[in-house]
mmCIF file of C-alpha atoms and ligand atoms in Angstrom:
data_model
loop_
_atom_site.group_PDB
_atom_site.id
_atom_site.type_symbol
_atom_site.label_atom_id
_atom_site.label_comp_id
_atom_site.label_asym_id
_atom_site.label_seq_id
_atom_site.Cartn_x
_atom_site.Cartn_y
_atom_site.Cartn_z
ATOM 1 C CA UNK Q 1 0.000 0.000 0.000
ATOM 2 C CA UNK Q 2 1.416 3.340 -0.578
ATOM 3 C CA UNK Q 3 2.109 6.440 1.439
ATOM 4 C CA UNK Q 4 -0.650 9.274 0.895
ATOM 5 C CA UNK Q 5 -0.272 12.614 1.993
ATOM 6 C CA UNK Q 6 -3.507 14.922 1.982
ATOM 7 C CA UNK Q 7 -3.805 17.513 -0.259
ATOM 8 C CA UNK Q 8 -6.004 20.588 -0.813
ATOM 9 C CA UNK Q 9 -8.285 18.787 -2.938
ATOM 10 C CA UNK Q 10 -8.411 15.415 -0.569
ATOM 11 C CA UNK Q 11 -12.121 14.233 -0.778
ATOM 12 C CA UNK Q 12 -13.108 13.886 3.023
ATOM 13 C CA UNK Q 13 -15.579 11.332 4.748
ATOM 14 C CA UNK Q 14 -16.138 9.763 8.094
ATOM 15 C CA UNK Q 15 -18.583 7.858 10.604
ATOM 16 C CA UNK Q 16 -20.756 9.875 13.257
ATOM 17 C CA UNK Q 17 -21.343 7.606 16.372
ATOM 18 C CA UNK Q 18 -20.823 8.028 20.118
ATOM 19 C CA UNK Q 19 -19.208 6.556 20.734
ATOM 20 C CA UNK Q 20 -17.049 5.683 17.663
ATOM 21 C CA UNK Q 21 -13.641 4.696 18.893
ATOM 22 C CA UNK Q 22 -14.658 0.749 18.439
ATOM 23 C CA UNK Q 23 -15.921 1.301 14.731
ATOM 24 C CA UNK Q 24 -13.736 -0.350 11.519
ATOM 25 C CA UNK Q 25 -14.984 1.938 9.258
ATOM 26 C CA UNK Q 26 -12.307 4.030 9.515
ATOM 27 C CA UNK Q 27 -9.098 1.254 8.832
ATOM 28 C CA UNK Q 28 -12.049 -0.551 6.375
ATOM 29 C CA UNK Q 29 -12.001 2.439 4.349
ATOM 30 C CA UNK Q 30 -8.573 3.650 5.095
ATOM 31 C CA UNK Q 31 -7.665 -0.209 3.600
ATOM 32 C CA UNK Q 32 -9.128 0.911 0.385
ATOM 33 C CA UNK Q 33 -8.180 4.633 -0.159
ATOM 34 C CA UNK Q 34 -4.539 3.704 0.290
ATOM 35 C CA UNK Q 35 -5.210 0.506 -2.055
ATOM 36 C CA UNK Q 36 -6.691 2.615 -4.753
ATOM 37 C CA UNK Q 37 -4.038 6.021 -4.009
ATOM 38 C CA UNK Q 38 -7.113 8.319 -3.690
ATOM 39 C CA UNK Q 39 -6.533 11.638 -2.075
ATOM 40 C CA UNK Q 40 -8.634 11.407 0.745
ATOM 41 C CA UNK Q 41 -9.703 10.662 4.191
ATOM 42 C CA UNK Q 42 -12.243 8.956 6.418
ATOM 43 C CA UNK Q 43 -12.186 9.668 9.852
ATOM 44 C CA UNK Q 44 -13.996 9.027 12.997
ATOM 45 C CA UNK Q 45 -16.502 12.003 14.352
ATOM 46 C CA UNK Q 46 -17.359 11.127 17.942
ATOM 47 C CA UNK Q 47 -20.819 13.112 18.344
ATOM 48 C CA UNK Q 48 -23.374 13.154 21.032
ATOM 49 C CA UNK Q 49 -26.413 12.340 20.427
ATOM 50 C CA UNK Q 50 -27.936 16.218 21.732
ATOM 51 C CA UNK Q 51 -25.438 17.373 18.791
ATOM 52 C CA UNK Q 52 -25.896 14.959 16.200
ATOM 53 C CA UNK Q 53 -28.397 17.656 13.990
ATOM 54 C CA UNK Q 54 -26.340 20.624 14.105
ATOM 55 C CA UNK Q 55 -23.018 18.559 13.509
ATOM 56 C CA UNK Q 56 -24.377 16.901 10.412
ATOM 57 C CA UNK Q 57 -25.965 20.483 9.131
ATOM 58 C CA UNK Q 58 -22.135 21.423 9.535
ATOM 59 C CA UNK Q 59 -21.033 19.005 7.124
ATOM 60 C CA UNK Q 60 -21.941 20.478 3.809
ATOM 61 C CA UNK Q 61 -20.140 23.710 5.041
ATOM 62 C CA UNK Q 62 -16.610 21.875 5.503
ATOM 63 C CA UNK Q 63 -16.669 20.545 2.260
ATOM 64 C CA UNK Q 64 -17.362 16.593 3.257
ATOM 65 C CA UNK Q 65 -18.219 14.423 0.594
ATOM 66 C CA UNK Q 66 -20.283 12.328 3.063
ATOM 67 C CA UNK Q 67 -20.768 10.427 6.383
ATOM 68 C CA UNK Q 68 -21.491 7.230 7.713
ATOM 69 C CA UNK Q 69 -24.370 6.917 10.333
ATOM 70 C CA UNK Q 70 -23.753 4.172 13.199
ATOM 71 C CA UNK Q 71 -25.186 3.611 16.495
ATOM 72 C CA UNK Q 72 -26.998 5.671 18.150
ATOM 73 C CA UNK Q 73 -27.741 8.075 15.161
ATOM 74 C CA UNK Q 74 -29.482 5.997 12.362
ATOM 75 C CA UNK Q 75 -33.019 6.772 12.898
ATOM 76 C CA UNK Q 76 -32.453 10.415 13.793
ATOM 77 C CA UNK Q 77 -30.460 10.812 10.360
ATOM 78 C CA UNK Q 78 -33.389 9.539 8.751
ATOM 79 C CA UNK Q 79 -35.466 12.334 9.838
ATOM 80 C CA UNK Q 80 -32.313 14.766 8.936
ATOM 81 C CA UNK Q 81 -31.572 14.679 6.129
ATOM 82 C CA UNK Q 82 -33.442 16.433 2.775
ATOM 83 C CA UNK Q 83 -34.262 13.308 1.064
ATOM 84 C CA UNK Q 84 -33.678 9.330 1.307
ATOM 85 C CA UNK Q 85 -34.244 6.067 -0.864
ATOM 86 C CA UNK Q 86 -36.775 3.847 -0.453
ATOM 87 C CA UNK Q 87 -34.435 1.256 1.723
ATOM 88 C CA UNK Q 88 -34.047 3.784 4.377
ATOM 89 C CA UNK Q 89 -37.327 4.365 4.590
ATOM 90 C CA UNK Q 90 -38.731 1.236 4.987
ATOM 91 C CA UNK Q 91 -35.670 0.101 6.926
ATOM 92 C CA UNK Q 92 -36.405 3.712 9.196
ATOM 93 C CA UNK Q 93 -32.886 4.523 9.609
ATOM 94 C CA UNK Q 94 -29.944 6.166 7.516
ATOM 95 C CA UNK Q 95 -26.236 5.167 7.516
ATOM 96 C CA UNK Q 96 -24.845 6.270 4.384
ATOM 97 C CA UNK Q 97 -25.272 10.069 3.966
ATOM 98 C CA UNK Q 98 -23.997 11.589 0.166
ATOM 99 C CA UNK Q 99 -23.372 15.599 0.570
ATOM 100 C CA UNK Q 100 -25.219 16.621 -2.903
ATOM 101 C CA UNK Q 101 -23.243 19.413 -4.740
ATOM 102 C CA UNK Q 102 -25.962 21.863 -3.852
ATOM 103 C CA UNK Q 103 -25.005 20.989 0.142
ATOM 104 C CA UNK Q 104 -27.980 18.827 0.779
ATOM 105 C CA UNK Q 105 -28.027 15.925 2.545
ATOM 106 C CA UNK Q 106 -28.773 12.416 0.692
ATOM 107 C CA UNK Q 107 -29.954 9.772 2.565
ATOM 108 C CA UNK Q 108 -29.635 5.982 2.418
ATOM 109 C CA UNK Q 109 -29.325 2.655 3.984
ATOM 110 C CA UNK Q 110 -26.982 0.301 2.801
ATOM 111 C CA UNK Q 111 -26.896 -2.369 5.495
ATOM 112 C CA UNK Q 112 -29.687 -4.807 3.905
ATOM 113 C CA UNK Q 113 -27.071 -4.571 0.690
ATOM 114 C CA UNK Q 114 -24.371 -5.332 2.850
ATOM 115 C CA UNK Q 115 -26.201 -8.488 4.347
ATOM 116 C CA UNK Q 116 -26.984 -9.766 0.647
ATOM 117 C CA UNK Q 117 -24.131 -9.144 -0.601
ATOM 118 C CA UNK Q 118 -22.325 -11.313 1.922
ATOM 119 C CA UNK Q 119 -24.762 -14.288 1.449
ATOM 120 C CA UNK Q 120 -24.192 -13.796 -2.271
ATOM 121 C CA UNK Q 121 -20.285 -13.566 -2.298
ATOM 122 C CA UNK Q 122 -20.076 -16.710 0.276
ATOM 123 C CA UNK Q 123 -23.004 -19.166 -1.422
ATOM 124 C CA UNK Q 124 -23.629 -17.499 -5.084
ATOM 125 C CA UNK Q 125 -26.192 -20.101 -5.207
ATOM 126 C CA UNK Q 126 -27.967 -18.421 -2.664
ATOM 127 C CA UNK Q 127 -31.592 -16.985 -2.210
ATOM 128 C CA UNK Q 128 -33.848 -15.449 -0.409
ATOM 129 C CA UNK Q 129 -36.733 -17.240 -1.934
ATOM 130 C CA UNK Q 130 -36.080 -20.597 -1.291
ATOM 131 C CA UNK Q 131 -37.651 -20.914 1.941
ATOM 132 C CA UNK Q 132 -38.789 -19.329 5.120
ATOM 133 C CA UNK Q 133 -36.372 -17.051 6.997
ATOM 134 C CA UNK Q 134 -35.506 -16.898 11.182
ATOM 135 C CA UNK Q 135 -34.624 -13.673 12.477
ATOM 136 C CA UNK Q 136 -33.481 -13.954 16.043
ATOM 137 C CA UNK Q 137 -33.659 -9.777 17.179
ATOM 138 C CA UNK Q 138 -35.724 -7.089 16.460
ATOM 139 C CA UNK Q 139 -32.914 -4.152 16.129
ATOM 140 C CA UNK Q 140 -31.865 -2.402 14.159
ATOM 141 C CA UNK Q 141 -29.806 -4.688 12.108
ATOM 142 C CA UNK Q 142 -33.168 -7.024 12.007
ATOM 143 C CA UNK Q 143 -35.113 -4.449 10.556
ATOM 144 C CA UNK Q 144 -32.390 -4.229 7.702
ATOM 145 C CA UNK Q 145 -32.002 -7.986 6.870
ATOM 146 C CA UNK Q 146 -35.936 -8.475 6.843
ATOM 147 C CA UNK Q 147 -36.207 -5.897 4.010
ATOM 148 C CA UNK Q 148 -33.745 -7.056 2.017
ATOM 149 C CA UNK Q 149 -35.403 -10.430 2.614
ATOM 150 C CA UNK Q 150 -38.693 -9.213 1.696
ATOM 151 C CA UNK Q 151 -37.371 -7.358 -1.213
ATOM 152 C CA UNK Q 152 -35.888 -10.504 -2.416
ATOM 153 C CA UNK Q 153 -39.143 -12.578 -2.314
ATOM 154 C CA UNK Q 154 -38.571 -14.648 1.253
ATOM 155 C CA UNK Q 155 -41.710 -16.188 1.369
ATOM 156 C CA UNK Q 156 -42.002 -15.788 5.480
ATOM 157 C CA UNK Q 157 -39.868 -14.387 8.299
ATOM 158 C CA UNK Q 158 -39.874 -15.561 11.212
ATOM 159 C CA UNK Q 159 -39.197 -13.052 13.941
ATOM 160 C CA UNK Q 160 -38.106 -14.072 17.515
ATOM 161 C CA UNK Q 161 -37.643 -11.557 19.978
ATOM 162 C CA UNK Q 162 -37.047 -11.334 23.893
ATOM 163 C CA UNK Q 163 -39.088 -8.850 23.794
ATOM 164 C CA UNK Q 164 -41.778 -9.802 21.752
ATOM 165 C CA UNK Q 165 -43.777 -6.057 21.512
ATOM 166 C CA UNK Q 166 -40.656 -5.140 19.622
ATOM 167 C CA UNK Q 167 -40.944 -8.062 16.572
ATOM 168 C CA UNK Q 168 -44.218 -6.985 16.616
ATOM 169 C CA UNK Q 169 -44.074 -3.559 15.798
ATOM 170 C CA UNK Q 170 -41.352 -4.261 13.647
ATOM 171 C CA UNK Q 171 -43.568 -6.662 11.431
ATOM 172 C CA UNK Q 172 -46.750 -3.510 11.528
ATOM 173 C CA UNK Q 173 -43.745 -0.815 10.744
ATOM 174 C CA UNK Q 174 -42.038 -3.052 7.778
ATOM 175 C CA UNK Q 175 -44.935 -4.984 6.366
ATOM 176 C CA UNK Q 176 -45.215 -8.592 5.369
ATOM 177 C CA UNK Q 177 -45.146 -11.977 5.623
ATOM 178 C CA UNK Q 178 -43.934 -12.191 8.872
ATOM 179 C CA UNK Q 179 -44.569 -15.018 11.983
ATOM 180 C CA UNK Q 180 -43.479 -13.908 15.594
ATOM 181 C CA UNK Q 181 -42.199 -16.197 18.208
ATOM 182 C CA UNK Q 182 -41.336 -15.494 21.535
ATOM 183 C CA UNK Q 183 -38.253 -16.857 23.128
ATOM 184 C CA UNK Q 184 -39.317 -19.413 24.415
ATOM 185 C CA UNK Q 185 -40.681 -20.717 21.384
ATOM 186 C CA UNK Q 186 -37.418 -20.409 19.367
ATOM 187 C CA UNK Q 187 -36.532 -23.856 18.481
ATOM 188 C CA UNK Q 188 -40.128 -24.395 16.836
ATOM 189 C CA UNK Q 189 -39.529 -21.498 14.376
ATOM 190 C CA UNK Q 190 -36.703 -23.257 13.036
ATOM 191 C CA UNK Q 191 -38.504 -26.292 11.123
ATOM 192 C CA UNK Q 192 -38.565 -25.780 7.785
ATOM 193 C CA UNK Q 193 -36.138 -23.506 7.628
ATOM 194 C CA UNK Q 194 -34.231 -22.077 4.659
ATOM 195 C CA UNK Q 195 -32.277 -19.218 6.468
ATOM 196 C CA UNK Q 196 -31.681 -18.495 10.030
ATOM 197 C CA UNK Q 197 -29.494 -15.305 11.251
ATOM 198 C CA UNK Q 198 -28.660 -13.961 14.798
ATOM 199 C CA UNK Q 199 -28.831 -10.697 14.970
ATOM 200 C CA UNK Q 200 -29.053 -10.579 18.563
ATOM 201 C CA UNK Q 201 -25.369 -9.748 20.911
ATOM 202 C CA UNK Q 202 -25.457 -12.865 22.327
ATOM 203 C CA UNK Q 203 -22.680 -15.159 20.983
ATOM 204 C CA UNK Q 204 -20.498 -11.560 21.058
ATOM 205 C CA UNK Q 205 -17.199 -11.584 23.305
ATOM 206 C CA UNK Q 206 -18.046 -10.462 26.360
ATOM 207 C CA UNK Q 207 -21.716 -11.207 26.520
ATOM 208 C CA UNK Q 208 -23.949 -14.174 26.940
ATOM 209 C CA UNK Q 209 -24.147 -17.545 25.046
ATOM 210 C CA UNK Q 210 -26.572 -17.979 22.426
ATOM 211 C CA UNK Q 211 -28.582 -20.901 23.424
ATOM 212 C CA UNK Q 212 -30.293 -22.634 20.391
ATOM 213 C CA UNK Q 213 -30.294 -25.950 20.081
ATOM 214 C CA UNK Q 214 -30.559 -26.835 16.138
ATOM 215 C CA UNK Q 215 -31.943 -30.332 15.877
ATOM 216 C CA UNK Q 216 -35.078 -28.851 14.136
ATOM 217 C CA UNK Q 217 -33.260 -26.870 12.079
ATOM 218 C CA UNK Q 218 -32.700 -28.433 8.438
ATOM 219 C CA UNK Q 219 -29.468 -29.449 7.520
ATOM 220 C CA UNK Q 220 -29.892 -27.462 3.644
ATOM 221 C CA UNK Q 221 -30.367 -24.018 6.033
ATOM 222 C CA UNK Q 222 -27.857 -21.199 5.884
ATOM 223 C CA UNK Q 223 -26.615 -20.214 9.011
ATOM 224 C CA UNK Q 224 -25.706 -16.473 9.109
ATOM 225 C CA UNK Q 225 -24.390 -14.782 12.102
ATOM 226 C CA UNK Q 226 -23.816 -10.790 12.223
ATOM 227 C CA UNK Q 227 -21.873 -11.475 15.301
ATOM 228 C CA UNK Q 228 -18.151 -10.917 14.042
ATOM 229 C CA UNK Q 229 -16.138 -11.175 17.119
ATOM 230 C CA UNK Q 230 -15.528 -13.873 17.916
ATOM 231 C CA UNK Q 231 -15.333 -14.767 13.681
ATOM 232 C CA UNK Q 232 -16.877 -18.078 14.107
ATOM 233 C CA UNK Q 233 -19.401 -18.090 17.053
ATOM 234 C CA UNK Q 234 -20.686 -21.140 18.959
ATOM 235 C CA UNK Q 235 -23.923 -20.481 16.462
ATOM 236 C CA UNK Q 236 -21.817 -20.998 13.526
ATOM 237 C CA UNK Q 237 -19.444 -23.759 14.665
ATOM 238 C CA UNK Q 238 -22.415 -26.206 15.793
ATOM 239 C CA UNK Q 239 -24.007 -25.400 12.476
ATOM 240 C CA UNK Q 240 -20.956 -26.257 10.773
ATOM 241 C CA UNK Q 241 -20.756 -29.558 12.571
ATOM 242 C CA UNK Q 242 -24.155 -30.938 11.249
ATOM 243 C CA UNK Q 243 -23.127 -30.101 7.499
ATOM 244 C CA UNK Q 244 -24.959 -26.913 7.397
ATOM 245 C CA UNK Q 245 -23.561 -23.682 4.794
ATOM 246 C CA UNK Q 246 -22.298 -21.097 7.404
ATOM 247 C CA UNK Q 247 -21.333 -17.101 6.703
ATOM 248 C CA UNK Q 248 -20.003 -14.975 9.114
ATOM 249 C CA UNK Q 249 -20.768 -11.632 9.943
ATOM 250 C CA UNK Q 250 -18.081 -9.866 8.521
ATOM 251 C CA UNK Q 251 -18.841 -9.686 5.350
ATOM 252 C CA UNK Q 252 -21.653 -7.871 6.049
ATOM 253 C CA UNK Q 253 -20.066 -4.726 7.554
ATOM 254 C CA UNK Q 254 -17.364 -4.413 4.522
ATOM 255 C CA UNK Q 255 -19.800 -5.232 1.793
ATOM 256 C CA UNK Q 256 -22.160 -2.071 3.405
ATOM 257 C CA UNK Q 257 -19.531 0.006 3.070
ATOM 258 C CA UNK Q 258 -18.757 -0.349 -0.740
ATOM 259 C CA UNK Q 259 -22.115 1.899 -1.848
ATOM 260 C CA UNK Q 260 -20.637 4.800 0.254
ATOM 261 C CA UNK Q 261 -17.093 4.694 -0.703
ATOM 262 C CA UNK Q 262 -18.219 4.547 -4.335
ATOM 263 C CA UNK Q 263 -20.470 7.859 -3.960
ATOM 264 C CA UNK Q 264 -17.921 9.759 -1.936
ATOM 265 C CA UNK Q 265 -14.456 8.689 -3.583
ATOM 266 C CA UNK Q 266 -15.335 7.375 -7.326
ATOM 267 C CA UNK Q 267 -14.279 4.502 -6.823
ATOM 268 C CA UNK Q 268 -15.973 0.758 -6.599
ATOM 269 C CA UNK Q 269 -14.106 -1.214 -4.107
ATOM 270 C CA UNK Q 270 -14.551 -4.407 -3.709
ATOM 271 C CA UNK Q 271 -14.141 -6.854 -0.669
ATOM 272 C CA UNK Q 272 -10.964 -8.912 -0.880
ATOM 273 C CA UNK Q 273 -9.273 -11.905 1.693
ATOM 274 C CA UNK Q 274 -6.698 -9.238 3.045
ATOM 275 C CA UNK Q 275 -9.333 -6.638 3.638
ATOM 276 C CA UNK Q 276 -11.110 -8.887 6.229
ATOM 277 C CA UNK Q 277 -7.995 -9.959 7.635
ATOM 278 C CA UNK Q 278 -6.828 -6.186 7.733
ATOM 279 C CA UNK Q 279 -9.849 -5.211 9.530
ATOM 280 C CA UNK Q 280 -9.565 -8.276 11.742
ATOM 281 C CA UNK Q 281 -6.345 -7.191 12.751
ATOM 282 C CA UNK Q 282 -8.175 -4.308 14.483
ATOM 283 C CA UNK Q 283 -8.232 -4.258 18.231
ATOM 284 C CA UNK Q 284 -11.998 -4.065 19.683
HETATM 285 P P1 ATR V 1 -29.075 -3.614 16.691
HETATM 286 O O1 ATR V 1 -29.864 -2.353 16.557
HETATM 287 O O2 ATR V 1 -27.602 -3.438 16.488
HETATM 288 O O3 ATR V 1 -29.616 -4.731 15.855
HETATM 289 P P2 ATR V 1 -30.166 -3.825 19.384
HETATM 290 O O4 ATR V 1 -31.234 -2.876 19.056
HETATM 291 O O5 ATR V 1 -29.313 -3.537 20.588
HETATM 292 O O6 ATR V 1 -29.141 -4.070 18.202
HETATM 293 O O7 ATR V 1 -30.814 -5.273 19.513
HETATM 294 C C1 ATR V 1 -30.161 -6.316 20.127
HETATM 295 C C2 ATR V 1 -31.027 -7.565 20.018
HETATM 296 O O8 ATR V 1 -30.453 -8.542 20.893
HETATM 297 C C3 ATR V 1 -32.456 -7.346 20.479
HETATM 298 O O9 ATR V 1 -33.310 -8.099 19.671
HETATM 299 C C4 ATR V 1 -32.417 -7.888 21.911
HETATM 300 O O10 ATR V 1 -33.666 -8.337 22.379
HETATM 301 P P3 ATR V 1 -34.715 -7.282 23.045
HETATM 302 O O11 ATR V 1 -35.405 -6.596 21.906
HETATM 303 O O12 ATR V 1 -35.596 -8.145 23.836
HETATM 304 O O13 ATR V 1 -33.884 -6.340 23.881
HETATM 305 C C5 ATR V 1 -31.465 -9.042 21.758
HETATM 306 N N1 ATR V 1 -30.908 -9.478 23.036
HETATM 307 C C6 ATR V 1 -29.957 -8.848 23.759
HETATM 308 N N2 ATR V 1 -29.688 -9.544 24.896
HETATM 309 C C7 ATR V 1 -30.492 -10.643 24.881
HETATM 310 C C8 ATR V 1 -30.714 -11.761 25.770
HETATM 311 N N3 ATR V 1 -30.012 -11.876 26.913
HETATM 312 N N4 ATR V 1 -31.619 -12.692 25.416
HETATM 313 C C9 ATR V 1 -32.322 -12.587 24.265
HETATM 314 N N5 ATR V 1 -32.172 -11.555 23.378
HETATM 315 C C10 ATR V 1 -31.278 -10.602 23.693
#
């Protein structure tokens, strides 16, 4: 990779979060504007939530090319910025913004992308419509993977949820064929299967086992975890041991990225073996 030094033309971009010191973005895009020798830089914008409006207003008038959104921002950039696409809407939540060259504020959401894109580049064979989908979580990353789901022609989701009020309003807010199971009732939404993803933070470092036992589970189901530390969860390693098609949730935070770096930089990057293991190297 080569040396870069900024110039008075470098195209600028960066993620808003608070906090933001744990976030990739910045060495994931970092990886790729020193791969490609653009003149430019992404950096991370610790903002507080009380300050997250007027900081973004500010943006246009220090020349950025754009932002990403992360937690706990996403739905309040939705209701930001001057326009968004139909993902973001449905989705309710922004985390790609695109300063226009009149200095408004394009918004969009690129993390359903991100999740199909992963799927696709790890099992091209692949699709939503094979089969009924299991969502475990009703977050904001669940929101995201059932529209790209739905968009894709999943015949049914199946939502499970601690708290079951929240896969409930997320099935009235998105819209669709969705089923909702409560906890306890987890291991029954897995027959038939053709999909199941955790979106949930147990499995993470640091926080409680997922407990799902798969027997029900078919062994022709993809297993998809957006839990990417540790790399291959307990979810994904029993999976793997009864023969079924695993992805890891890495995939789907580089592949998000690519639709931003394209608008702000001009250039499409694409997701490589030494990008993941660059990020990887990350601590956090
Ligand atoms: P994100 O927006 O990133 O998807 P989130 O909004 O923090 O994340 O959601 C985390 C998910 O993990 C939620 O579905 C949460 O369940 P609740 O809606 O009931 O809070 C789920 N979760 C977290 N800890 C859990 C636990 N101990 N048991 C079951 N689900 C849990």
């Amino acid at each position: 990779m080569s040396e870069l030094t900024l110039s008075g033309r470098s195209r600028i971009a960066g993620v808003m979060g608070w906090p933001v010191a744990h976030s990739r973005s910045p060495r994931l895009h970092g990886y790729w504007l020193r791969t490609h020798g653009i003149d430019g830089a992404y950096i991370p914008l610790p903002v507080r939530p009380e300050q997250f409006a007027i900081a973004l207003r500010a943006l246009p008038m220090l020349g950025f090319a754009g932002v990403n959104v992360t937690v706990p921002h996403k739905e309040a950039a939705l209701a930001a910025v001057n326009r968004s696409d139909a993902a973001a809407r449905r989705i309710g939540a922004v985390n790609t913004i695109v300063i226009m060259p009149d200095g408004t504020l394009d918004g969009r959401n690129s993390d359903g992308f991100g999740f199909e894109e992963n799927l696709r580049a790890a099992i091209p064979s692949w699709s939503p419509t094979t089969g009924p989908a299991v969502i475990l979580g009703a977050g904001g990353a669940a929101r995201a993977i059932a529209v790209s789901l739905l968009e894709g022609g999943a015949p049914e989701i199946r939502l499970v949820n601690r708290t079951i009020e929240r896969a409930e309003r997320l099935s009235r807010e998105i819209g669709g064929p969705f089923r909702i199971y409560s906890w306890s009732a987890r291991t029954s939404a897995l027959a038939d299967a053709a999909l199941l993803v955790n979106t949930t933070t147990l499995g993470m470092s640091g926080q409680p086992a997922l407990e799902l036992p798969l027997d029900r589970l078919p062994t022709t189901a993809v297993v998809n975890d957006i839990v990417y530390s540790p790399l291959e969860t307990a979810l994904l390693a029993t999976a793997k041991g009864r023969g079924n098609a695993t992805v890891d949730g890495l995939g789907m935070l580089l592949h998000q990225a690519r639709p931003g770096f394209a608008a702000w930089f001009g250039v499409e990057p694409t997701v490589t073996p030494e990008l993941r293991r660059f990020v990887l190297e990350a601590p956090g």
